[in-house]
PDB file of C-alpha atoms in Angstrom:
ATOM      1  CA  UNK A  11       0.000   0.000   0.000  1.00 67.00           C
ATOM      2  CA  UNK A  12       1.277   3.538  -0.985  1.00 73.00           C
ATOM      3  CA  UNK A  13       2.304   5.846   1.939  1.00 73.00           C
ATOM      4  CA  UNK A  14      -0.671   8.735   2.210  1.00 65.00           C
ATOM      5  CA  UNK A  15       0.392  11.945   0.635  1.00 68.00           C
ATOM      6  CA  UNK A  16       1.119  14.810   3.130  1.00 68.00           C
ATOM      7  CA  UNK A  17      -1.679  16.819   4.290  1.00 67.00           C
ATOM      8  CA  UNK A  18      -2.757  20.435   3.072  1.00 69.00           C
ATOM      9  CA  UNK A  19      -2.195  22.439   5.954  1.00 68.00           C
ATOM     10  CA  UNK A  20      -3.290  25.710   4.010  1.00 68.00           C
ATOM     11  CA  UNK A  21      -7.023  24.142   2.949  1.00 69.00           C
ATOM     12  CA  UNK A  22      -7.163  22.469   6.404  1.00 70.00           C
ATOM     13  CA  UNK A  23      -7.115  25.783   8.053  1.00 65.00           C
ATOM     14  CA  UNK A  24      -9.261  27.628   5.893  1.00 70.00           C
ATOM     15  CA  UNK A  25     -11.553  24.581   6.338  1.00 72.00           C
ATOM     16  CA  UNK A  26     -11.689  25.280   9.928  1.00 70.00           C
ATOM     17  CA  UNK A  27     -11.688  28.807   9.975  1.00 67.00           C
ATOM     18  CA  UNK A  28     -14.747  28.556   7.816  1.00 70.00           C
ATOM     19  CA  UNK A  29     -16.472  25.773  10.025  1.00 72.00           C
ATOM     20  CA  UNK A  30     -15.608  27.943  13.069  1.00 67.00           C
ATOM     21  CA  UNK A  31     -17.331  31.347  11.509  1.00 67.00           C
ATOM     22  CA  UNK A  32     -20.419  28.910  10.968  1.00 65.00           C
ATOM     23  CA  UNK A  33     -20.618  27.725  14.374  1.00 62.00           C
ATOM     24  CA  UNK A  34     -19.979  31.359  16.261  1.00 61.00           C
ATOM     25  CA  UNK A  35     -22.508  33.102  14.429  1.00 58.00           C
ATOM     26  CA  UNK A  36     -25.790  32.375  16.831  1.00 53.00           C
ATOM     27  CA  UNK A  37     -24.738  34.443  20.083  1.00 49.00           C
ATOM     28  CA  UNK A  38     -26.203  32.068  22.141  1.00 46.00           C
ATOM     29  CA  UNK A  39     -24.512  28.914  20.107  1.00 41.00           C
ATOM     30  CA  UNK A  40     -20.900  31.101  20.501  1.00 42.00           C
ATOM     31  CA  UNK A  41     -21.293  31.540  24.727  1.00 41.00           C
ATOM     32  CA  UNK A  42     -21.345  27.960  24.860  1.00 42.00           C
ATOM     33  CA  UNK A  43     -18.670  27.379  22.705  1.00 44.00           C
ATOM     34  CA  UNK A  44     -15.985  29.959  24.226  1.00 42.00           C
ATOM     35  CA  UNK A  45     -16.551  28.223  27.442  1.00 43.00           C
ATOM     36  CA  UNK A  46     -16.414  24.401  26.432  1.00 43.00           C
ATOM     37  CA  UNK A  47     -13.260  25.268  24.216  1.00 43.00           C
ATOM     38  CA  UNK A  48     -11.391  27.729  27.070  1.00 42.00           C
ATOM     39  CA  UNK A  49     -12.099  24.422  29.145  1.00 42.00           C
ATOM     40  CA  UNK A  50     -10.843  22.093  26.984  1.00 44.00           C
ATOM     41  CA  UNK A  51      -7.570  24.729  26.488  1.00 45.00           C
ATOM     42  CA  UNK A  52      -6.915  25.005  29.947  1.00 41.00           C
ATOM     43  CA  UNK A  53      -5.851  21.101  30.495  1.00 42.00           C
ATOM     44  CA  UNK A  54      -3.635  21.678  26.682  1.00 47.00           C
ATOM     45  CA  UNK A  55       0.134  22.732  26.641  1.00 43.00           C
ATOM     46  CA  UNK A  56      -1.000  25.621  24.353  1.00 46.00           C
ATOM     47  CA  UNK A  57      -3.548  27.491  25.763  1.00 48.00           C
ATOM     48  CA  UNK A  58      -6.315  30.011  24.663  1.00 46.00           C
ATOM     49  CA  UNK A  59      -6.133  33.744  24.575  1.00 51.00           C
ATOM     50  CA  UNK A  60      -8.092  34.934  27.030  1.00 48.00           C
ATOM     51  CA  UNK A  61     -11.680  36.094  25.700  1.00 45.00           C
ATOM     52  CA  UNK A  62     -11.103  39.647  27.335  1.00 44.00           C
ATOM     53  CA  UNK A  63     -14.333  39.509  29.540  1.00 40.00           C
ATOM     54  CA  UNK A  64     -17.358  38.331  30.057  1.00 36.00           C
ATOM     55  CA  UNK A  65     -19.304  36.612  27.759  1.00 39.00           C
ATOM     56  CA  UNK A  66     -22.139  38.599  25.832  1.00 38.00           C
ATOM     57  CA  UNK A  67     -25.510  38.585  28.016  1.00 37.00           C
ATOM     58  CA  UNK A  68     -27.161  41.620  26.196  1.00 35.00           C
ATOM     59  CA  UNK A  69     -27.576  43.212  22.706  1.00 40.00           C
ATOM     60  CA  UNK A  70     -26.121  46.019  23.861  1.00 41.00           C
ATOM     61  CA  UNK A  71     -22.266  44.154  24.140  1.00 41.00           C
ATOM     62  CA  UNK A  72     -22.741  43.261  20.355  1.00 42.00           C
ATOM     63  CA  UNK A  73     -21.840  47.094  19.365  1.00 41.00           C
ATOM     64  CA  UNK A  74     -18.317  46.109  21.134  1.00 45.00           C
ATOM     65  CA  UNK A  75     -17.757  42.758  19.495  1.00 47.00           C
ATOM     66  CA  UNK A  76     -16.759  44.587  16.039  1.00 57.00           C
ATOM     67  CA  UNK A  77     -13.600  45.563  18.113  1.00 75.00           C
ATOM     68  CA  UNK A  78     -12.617  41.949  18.569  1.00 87.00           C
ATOM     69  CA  UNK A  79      -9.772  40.425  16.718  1.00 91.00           C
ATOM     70  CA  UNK A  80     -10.533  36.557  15.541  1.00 92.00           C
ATOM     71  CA  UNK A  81      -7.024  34.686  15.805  1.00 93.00           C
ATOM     72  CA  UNK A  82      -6.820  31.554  14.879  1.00 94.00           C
ATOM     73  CA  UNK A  83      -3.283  29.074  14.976  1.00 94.00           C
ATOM     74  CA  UNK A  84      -2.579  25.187  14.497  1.00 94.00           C
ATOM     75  CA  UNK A  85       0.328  24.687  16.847  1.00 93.00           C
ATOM     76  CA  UNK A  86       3.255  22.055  15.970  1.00 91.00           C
ATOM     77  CA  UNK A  87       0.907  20.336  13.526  1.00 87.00           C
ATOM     78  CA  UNK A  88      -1.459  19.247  15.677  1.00 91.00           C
ATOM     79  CA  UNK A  89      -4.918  18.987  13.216  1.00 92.00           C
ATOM     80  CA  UNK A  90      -7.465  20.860  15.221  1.00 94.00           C
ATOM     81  CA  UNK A  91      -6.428  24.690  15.406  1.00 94.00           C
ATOM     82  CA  UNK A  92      -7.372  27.222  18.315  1.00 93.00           C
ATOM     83  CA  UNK A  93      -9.577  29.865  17.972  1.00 93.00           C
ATOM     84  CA  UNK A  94      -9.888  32.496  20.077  1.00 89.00           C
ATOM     85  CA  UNK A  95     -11.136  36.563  20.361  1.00 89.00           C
ATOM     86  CA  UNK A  96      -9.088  39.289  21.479  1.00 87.00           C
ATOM     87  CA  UNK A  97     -10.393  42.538  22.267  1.00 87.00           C
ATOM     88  CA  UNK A  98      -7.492  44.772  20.371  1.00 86.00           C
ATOM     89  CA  UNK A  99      -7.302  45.775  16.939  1.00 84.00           C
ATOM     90  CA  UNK A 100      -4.017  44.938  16.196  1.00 87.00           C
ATOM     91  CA  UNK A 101      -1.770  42.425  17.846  1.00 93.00           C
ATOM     92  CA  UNK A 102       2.254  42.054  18.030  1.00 95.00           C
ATOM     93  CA  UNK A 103       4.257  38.931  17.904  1.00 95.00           C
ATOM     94  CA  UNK A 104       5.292  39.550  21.547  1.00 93.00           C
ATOM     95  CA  UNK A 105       1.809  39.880  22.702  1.00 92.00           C
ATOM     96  CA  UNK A 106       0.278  36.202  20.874  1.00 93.00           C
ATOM     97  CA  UNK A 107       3.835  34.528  22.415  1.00 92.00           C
ATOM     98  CA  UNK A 108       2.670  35.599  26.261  1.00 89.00           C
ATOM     99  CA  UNK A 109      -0.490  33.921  25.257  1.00 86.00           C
ATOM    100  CA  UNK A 110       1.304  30.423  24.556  1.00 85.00           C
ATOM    101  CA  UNK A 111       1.427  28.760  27.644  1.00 77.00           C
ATOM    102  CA  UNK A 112       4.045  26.364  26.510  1.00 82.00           C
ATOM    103  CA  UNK A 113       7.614  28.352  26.187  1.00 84.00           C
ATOM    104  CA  UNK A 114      10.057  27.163  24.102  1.00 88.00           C
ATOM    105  CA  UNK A 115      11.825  27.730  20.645  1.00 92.00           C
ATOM    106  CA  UNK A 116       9.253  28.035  18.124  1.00 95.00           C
ATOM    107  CA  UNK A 117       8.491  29.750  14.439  1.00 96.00           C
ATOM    108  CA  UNK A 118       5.922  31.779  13.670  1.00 96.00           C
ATOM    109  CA  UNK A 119       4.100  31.883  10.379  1.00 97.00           C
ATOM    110  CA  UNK A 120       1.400  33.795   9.769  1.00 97.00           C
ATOM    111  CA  UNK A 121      -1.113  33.823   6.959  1.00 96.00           C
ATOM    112  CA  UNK A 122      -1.321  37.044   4.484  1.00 95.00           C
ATOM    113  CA  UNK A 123      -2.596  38.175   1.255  1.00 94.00           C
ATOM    114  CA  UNK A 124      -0.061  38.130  -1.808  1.00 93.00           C
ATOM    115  CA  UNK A 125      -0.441  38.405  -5.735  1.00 92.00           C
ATOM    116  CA  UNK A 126       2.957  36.103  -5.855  1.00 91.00           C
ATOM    117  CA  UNK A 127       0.769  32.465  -6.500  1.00 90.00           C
ATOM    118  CA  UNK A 128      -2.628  31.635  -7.746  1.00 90.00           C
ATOM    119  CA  UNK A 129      -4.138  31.054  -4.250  1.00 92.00           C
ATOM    120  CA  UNK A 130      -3.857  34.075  -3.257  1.00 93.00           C
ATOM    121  CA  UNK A 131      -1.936  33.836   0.163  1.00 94.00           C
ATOM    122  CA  UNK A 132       1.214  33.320   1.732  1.00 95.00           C
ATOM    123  CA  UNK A 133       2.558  32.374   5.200  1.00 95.00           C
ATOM    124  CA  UNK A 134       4.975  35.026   6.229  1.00 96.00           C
ATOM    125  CA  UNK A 135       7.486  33.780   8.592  1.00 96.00           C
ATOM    126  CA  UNK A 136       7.292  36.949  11.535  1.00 97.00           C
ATOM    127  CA  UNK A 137      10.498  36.799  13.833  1.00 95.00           C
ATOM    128  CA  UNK A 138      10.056  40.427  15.855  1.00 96.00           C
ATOM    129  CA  UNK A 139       8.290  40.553  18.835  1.00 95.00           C
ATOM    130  CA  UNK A 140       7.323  44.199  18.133  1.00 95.00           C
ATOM    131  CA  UNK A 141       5.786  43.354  14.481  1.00 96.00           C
ATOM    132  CA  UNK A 142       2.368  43.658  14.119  1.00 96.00           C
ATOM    133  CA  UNK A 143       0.709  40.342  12.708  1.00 96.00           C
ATOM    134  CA  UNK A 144      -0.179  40.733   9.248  1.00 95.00           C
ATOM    135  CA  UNK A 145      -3.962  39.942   8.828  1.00 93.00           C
ATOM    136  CA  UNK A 146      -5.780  37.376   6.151  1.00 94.00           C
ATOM    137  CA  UNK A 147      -9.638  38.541   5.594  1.00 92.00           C
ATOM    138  CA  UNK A 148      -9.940  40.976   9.166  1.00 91.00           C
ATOM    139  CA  UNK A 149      -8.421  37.923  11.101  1.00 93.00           C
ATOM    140  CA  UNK A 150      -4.742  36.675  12.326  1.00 95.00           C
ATOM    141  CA  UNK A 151      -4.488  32.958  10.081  1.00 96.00           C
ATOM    142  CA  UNK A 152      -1.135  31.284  12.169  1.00 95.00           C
ATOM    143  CA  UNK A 153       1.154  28.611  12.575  1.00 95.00           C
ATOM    144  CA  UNK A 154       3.325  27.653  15.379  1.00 95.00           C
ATOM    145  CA  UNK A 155       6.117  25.046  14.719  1.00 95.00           C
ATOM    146  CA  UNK A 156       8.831  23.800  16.920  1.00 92.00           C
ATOM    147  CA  UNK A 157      12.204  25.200  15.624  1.00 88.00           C
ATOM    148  CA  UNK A 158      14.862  22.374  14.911  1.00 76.00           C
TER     149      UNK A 158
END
């Protein structure tokens, strides 16, 4: 039997990305969510950003959600990527490493917008803790590898 072809990292996470926009749409469907995946973050090395608050009781709260930033990251190929929202408009490389609760030597790619290839995109390798994350469609697209 011939060995499985690698897998498509790029699709898988705009797969997922697109799945996750479906399921946080309802409010009420997204409250439920945030808190069974900041559970389920808590017990993994790499945890979730915080969600910067409480979670939205009233329509009122929705005016403030346009400030949130979506970022979502697979980390060291694991299949399943984390979501999370952070309440900033713009976020640094220094700020998303505090978030990782795992420290260690790791590179940082981040997904961004280029005319080079046909899709469309690129992963730009960011190195700087004072660069701002380039953005992919309003949100930060990223991937965390282990350096060797």
């Amino acid at each position: 039997m011939p060995p499985l072809p690698p897998p498509n990292t790029l699709a898988q996470l705009e797969e997922a990305c697109r799945r996750l926009e479906e399921v946080s749409k309802p409010p009420k469907q997204r409250q439920s969510t945030a808190a069974s995946s900041l559970q389920r973050d808590r017990s993994h090395p790499a945890a979730a950003f915080p969600t910067g608050g409480t979670p939205l009781a009233s329509p009122g709260l929705q005016a403030d959600e346009s400030k949130e930033l979506v970022v979502t990251y697979f980390f060291c190929g694991e299949e399943i990527p984390y979501r999370s929202m952070m309440k900033t408009h713009c976020l640094t490389l220094g700020h998303f490493k505090e978030q990782l609760s795992k420290k260690g030597n790791y590179r940082y790619y981040f997904k961004k917008a280029s005319d080079e290839f046909e899709c469309g995109a690129v992963f730009e390798e960011v190195w700087e803790d004072a660069t701002v994350l380039p953005m992919y469609e309003g949100k930060v697209l990223g991937k965390v590898e282990r350096m060797d």
